[in-house]
XYZ file of C-alpha atoms in Angstrom:
395
model
C 19.017 -65.562 9.841
C 19.495 -62.730 12.544
C 21.233 -60.439 9.813
C 18.354 -60.845 7.631
C 15.490 -60.100 10.256
C 17.368 -56.955 11.286
C 17.368 -55.778 7.520
C 13.584 -56.328 7.255
C 13.088 -54.627 10.356
C 15.036 -51.643 9.301
C 13.507 -51.355 6.295
C 9.946 -51.356 7.627
C 10.834 -48.651 9.802
C 12.453 -46.754 7.469
C 9.928 -47.100 4.653
C 7.268 -44.356 6.449
C 10.134 -41.752 6.512
C 11.355 -42.217 3.043
C 7.405 -41.849 1.874
C 7.491 -38.319 3.801
C 10.546 -37.166 2.117
C 10.284 -35.042 -1.080
C 12.459 -37.296 -3.114
C 10.143 -36.428 -6.080
C 10.776 -34.002 -9.019
C 9.078 -30.790 -8.094
C 6.303 -31.498 -10.708
C 4.850 -34.597 -8.856
C 4.866 -32.843 -5.674
C 1.409 -32.074 -3.862
C 0.415 -28.313 -4.232
C 2.326 -26.188 -2.719
C 5.150 -28.187 -1.848
C 5.629 -28.352 -5.761
C 5.349 -24.315 -5.921
C 7.735 -23.963 -2.710
C 10.095 -26.610 -4.245
C 10.182 -24.427 -7.443
C 10.765 -20.895 -5.872
C 13.549 -23.078 -3.610
C 15.372 -23.517 -7.129
C 14.523 -19.834 -8.677
C 16.401 -18.766 -5.128
C 19.640 -20.574 -5.929
C 20.434 -17.751 -8.668
C 23.991 -16.046 -8.366
C 21.933 -12.821 -7.900
C 21.231 -13.122 -4.346
C 24.780 -13.232 -3.871
C 25.338 -9.605 -4.518
C 21.574 -8.259 -4.088
C 18.868 -8.025 -1.477
C 15.658 -9.712 -1.966
C 12.152 -9.126 -0.135
C 9.814 -11.865 -1.258
C 6.255 -13.483 0.064
C 3.507 -15.140 -1.241
C 0.393 -15.479 -0.117
C -2.688 -17.891 -0.525
C -5.864 -15.615 -0.350
C -7.966 -18.232 -0.930
C -6.895 -20.441 2.197
C -5.544 -16.924 3.932
C -2.345 -18.315 4.485
C 1.622 -18.113 3.651
C 3.108 -20.157 1.364
C 6.387 -18.816 0.956
C 8.725 -16.332 2.125
C 12.357 -14.817 1.966
C 13.519 -11.729 3.593
C 9.875 -10.782 3.431
C 10.541 -8.216 6.195
C 13.565 -6.321 5.189
C 12.940 -2.735 4.759
C 13.113 -1.796 1.162
C 12.748 0.590 -1.492
C 9.828 -0.150 -3.135
C 9.768 2.182 -6.343
C 6.484 2.133 -8.269
C 5.239 -0.506 -6.190
C 4.535 2.440 -3.855
C 1.720 3.148 -6.086
C -0.120 0.014 -4.761
C -0.063 1.670 -1.175
C -1.367 4.342 -2.702
C -4.327 3.136 -4.990
C -5.512 0.762 -2.065
C -5.345 4.004 0.660
C -7.420 6.135 -1.688
C -9.447 3.907 -2.689
C -10.249 2.846 1.062
C -10.576 6.453 2.084
C -11.924 8.352 -0.628
C -14.160 5.819 -2.862
C -13.351 5.053 -6.799
C -16.240 8.150 -7.150
C -14.340 10.808 -5.228
C -13.598 13.788 -7.682
C -10.484 15.584 -8.420
C -12.451 19.079 -9.364
C -10.838 22.247 -10.991
C -13.582 24.767 -10.526
C -13.928 28.099 -12.386
C -15.683 31.156 -10.271
C -15.784 35.193 -11.097
C -16.676 37.706 -8.849
C -18.011 41.342 -9.502
C -20.899 41.615 -11.728
C -21.860 41.294 -15.502
C -22.980 43.869 -17.166
C -23.814 44.272 -20.977
C -21.204 41.795 -21.605
C -18.865 42.786 -19.552
C -17.433 41.257 -16.104
C -16.210 43.927 -13.695
C -14.658 41.824 -11.701
C -11.979 38.573 -11.892
C -12.126 34.988 -12.779
C -11.034 32.615 -10.247
C -9.572 29.326 -10.790
C -9.842 26.978 -7.966
C -7.842 23.587 -8.505
C -7.276 20.340 -6.424
C -4.187 18.865 -8.520
C -6.503 17.021 -11.532
C -3.842 15.699 -13.639
C -6.365 14.827 -16.157
C -7.746 18.268 -16.994
C -6.673 18.655 -20.890
C -7.912 20.406 -23.787
C -11.867 19.150 -23.682
C -12.311 20.353 -20.075
C -10.812 23.779 -21.031
C -12.985 24.251 -24.303
C -15.747 23.352 -21.875
C -14.694 26.454 -19.506
C -14.322 28.672 -22.114
C -17.994 27.899 -23.629
C -19.205 28.406 -19.820
C -17.663 31.714 -19.618
C -19.474 32.602 -22.836
C -22.297 31.360 -21.786
C -22.694 33.561 -19.100
C -22.900 36.694 -21.821
C -19.510 37.340 -21.022
C -17.203 38.993 -23.823
C -14.906 41.098 -21.964
C -13.164 40.884 -18.728
C -11.858 44.148 -16.941
C -10.018 42.204 -14.351
C -7.706 39.386 -14.348
C -7.727 35.698 -14.028
C -6.679 34.962 -10.431
C -5.744 31.378 -9.057
C -6.122 29.501 -5.633
C -3.481 27.286 -5.070
C -4.568 26.596 -1.247
C -5.243 22.863 -2.012
C -2.087 21.973 -0.853
C 1.396 23.313 0.557
C 4.165 25.030 -2.044
C 6.391 22.120 -2.550
C 6.722 21.670 -6.355
C 8.463 18.433 -5.671
C 8.438 15.394 -3.749
C 10.918 14.604 -0.241
C 13.445 12.885 -1.347
C 13.409 13.048 -4.993
C 16.631 13.373 -7.210
C 16.679 16.648 -8.926
C 18.045 15.738 -12.157
C 15.075 13.067 -12.594
C 12.347 14.054 -15.140
C 9.754 14.872 -12.252
C 6.329 16.189 -12.300
C 5.636 19.242 -10.769
C 2.788 19.423 -8.077
C 0.860 22.478 -8.412
C -3.004 22.134 -7.600
C -3.871 23.642 -11.210
C -2.664 21.670 -14.152
C -3.457 21.616 -17.826
C -1.954 18.218 -19.933
C -0.106 17.737 -16.674
C 2.086 20.990 -16.523
C 1.838 23.942 -14.604
C 0.491 25.950 -17.516
C -3.234 26.855 -16.350
C -3.886 30.452 -16.403
C -1.611 31.060 -19.510
C -3.714 28.378 -21.450
C -7.003 29.681 -20.240
C -6.223 33.259 -21.398
C -5.205 32.199 -24.721
C -8.459 29.899 -25.074
C -10.486 32.721 -23.972
C -8.844 35.424 -26.064
C -8.788 32.632 -29.208
C -12.728 32.952 -28.598
C -13.366 36.348 -28.736
C -12.984 37.259 -25.108
C -10.967 40.698 -24.168
C -9.306 40.391 -20.900
C -7.725 43.821 -19.508
C -5.587 42.100 -16.699
C -6.632 44.999 -14.573
C -6.068 45.013 -10.830
C -9.395 44.926 -9.426
C -10.723 43.476 -5.832
C -13.914 42.123 -4.846
C -14.704 40.329 -1.566
C -14.450 36.417 -2.101
C -17.669 35.999 -0.646
C -19.501 37.312 -3.726
C -18.101 34.485 -6.122
C -20.441 33.199 -8.702
C -19.933 29.550 -9.949
C -19.041 29.123 -13.567
C -18.026 25.863 -13.843
C -16.773 22.609 -12.667
C -14.566 19.776 -14.264
C -12.924 16.615 -12.715
C -12.087 13.054 -12.662
C -12.750 10.507 -10.617
C -10.459 8.302 -8.375
C -11.283 5.370 -10.784
C -10.134 7.262 -13.922
C -7.286 8.544 -12.464
C -5.962 4.992 -11.200
C -6.229 3.470 -14.751
C -3.202 5.477 -16.023
C -1.714 5.785 -12.860
C -1.254 1.900 -12.348
C -1.382 1.031 -16.145
C 1.360 3.414 -17.327
C 2.671 3.909 -13.802
C 2.234 7.666 -14.281
C 4.237 9.549 -11.403
C 2.261 12.536 -11.524
C -0.900 10.844 -11.302
C 0.303 8.824 -8.200
C 1.068 12.033 -6.281
C -2.291 13.907 -7.195
C -4.162 10.878 -5.651
C -1.521 11.341 -2.355
C -2.429 14.468 -1.971
C -6.100 14.267 -2.455
C -5.534 11.637 0.672
C -4.105 14.252 2.429
C -6.690 16.850 1.875
C -9.301 14.586 3.204
C -7.441 14.590 6.223
C -7.226 18.537 6.350
C -5.751 21.658 4.184
C -3.691 22.639 2.885
C -2.874 19.269 2.012
C 0.529 18.157 2.626
C 2.915 14.839 2.356
C 3.078 14.607 6.041
C -1.078 14.435 5.920
C -1.552 12.039 3.114
C 1.537 9.654 4.717
C -0.506 9.884 8.021
C -3.463 8.393 5.849
C -1.426 5.695 4.572
C -0.025 4.861 7.973
C -3.651 4.299 9.175
C -3.854 1.801 6.599
C -0.721 -0.174 7.411
C -2.132 -0.020 11.306
C -5.399 -1.317 9.784
C -3.730 -4.244 8.110
C -2.170 -5.252 11.307
C 1.466 -3.994 11.039
C 3.228 -1.150 13.100
C 3.316 1.974 10.997
C 6.283 3.080 12.759
C 8.342 0.202 11.196
C 8.260 1.760 7.649
C 8.818 5.300 6.292
C 6.371 7.119 3.552
C 7.484 9.874 1.850
C 5.828 10.128 -1.565
C 2.996 8.308 -3.265
C 4.356 7.490 -6.833
C 7.702 5.867 -5.082
C 9.939 8.239 -6.691
C 11.642 9.167 -3.147
C 14.361 7.447 -2.169
C 13.122 8.130 1.581
C 10.378 5.269 1.074
C 10.857 2.209 3.243
C 8.380 -0.696 2.889
C 8.607 -4.551 2.908
C 6.997 -7.619 0.855
C 5.248 -8.236 3.978
C 3.679 -5.005 4.146
C 2.635 -4.930 0.212
C 0.965 -8.194 0.832
C -0.991 -7.168 3.713
C -2.552 -4.339 1.765
C -2.982 -6.333 -0.974
C -4.733 -8.865 1.436
C -6.802 -5.993 2.564
C -8.204 -5.192 -1.087
C -8.819 -8.822 -1.600
C -11.157 -8.981 1.600
C -13.168 -6.006 0.115
C -14.822 -7.259 -2.935
C -15.238 -3.867 -4.472
C -11.845 -2.194 -3.678
C -10.475 -5.463 -4.967
C -12.418 -5.340 -8.440
C -11.258 -1.661 -8.716
C -7.791 -2.140 -7.975
C -7.571 -5.554 -10.353
C -8.803 -3.826 -13.439
C -6.363 -1.430 -13.668
C -3.213 -3.363 -12.807
C -1.204 -4.326 -15.603
C -1.673 -7.778 -17.454
C 1.639 -9.738 -17.994
C 1.571 -10.209 -21.491
C -1.300 -8.164 -22.373
C -0.949 -4.074 -21.515
C 0.545 -1.558 -19.728
C 4.185 -2.080 -18.051
C 3.308 -5.779 -18.327
C 2.854 -5.901 -21.931
C 6.014 -7.580 -23.029
C 6.563 -9.699 -20.453
C 6.159 -13.363 -19.311
C 4.674 -14.043 -22.808
C 3.965 -17.690 -23.707
C 4.174 -18.725 -20.387
C 1.473 -19.512 -17.756
C 1.811 -16.081 -16.592
C 0.835 -14.560 -19.552
C -2.878 -13.451 -18.788
C -2.912 -14.315 -15.178
C -0.596 -12.097 -13.703
C -2.102 -9.196 -12.515
C 0.582 -6.344 -11.044
C 2.199 -3.613 -10.050
C 5.992 -2.995 -11.778
C 8.360 -1.095 -10.207
C 11.985 0.127 -11.192
C 14.055 3.030 -9.630
C 17.771 3.159 -9.975
C 19.423 -0.289 -8.335
C 15.202 -0.867 -7.716
C 13.469 -3.555 -9.418
C 9.741 -5.037 -8.032
C 6.786 -6.377 -8.796
C 3.557 -7.102 -6.492
C 0.062 -7.925 -7.180
C -2.039 -11.171 -7.813
C -2.247 -14.505 -9.940
C -4.239 -17.345 -9.744
C -2.559 -20.740 -9.138
C -3.069 -23.984 -11.114
C -5.681 -25.322 -7.979
C -7.838 -22.354 -8.833
C -6.527 -20.392 -5.500
C -6.030 -16.860 -5.695
C -2.819 -15.806 -4.818
C -0.764 -12.175 -3.815
C 2.888 -11.839 -4.084
C 5.405 -9.016 -3.378
C 9.242 -9.034 -5.192
C 11.552 -6.388 -4.246
C 14.931 -6.851 -5.737
C 17.227 -4.165 -4.186
C 21.013 -3.313 -5.202
C 20.417 -4.746 -9.026
C 22.978 -2.999 -11.653
C 20.860 -3.963 -14.269
C 16.942 -4.006 -14.302
C 16.690 -7.002 -16.435
C 18.236 -8.819 -13.527
C 15.583 -8.138 -11.616
C 12.481 -8.486 -14.022
C 13.800 -11.887 -15.375
C 14.123 -13.096 -11.458
C 10.295 -11.811 -11.059
C 9.024 -13.273 -14.152
C 10.502 -16.615 -13.108
C 8.890 -16.410 -9.928
C 5.560 -15.483 -11.287
C 6.009 -18.353 -13.897
C 5.946 -20.640 -11.025
C 3.204 -19.728 -9.086
C 0.976 -20.097 -12.635
C 2.781 -23.455 -13.041
C 3.143 -25.449 -9.942
């Protein structure tokens, strides 16, 4: 009788403890424990035996951390660095800020002849193309000019004279960082001269000098931060990212430098509650091997965007959408993450990364950052990231 009573009492004491134990399959667990259990399972992968991982999942709706693994490790972000650049540009410059290219002349126009020079002033607009050039030629002709007794001169004072970023590999297909661009290339003056001549304008290329104080405006063409962000984020265009990076720097002082631009991003890091000295910001695109950030930093920046409605709206519409467009067009198709995940991809030798937003099954908006470092095959990192995203959207 005593033995039966003892067993009964032990059972009564243990039942509450058993009820609190996660012995159910993860699909039947309450949220977010179901998600956390799913992520625990995903992280059992052999991939983490030979590679590093920085992972953080944050519930923006509840303003709380849901899951972390190595989230404070300093890792190379690859192109998720563009998130820091985009958020800083939207915060510091605003979506309507224009990256302009402007044409002036010095001297005087008499009987169709410009006795002076054309001056081209650039602020690193990566979108300046044939339509913009045609507008420049039309505006020159509108001034009544058919002959230029002088030269086409360029003003490159917008930025320093470094044509490559700090820590870029010499054998990569790197963009040229010049203030005057045509179709993303350093061929502006030659193209302008050819287009003018094609339209019947004679250029003598004489050496003439007129004071810059006598400049007359001919034309300006520009593109907004919002326009630049579209290609920069959807297609991960490095030149577009560097153009915004240097414009961020130019907002502080001129000539713009990488140091000035990095200083602006460091101010943002401080604003989101982290220590700028804990990270290294070398460029705006993520091409540099000198960039070091953490998953926690990327999540804090995404949280900052979420907390500022207009900034979030501008950022969210330019992020690639899983299974739909940009660099995520072919990923996560026919899963719960398709059309749900809006995120920036990253790919660099040994690095695969993904950071952005999604909506959980309970309607909560999440942000996340995943950095896989030391991967020998990009597909391993992408597969891991896709599994994490599918779990966030499913459990």
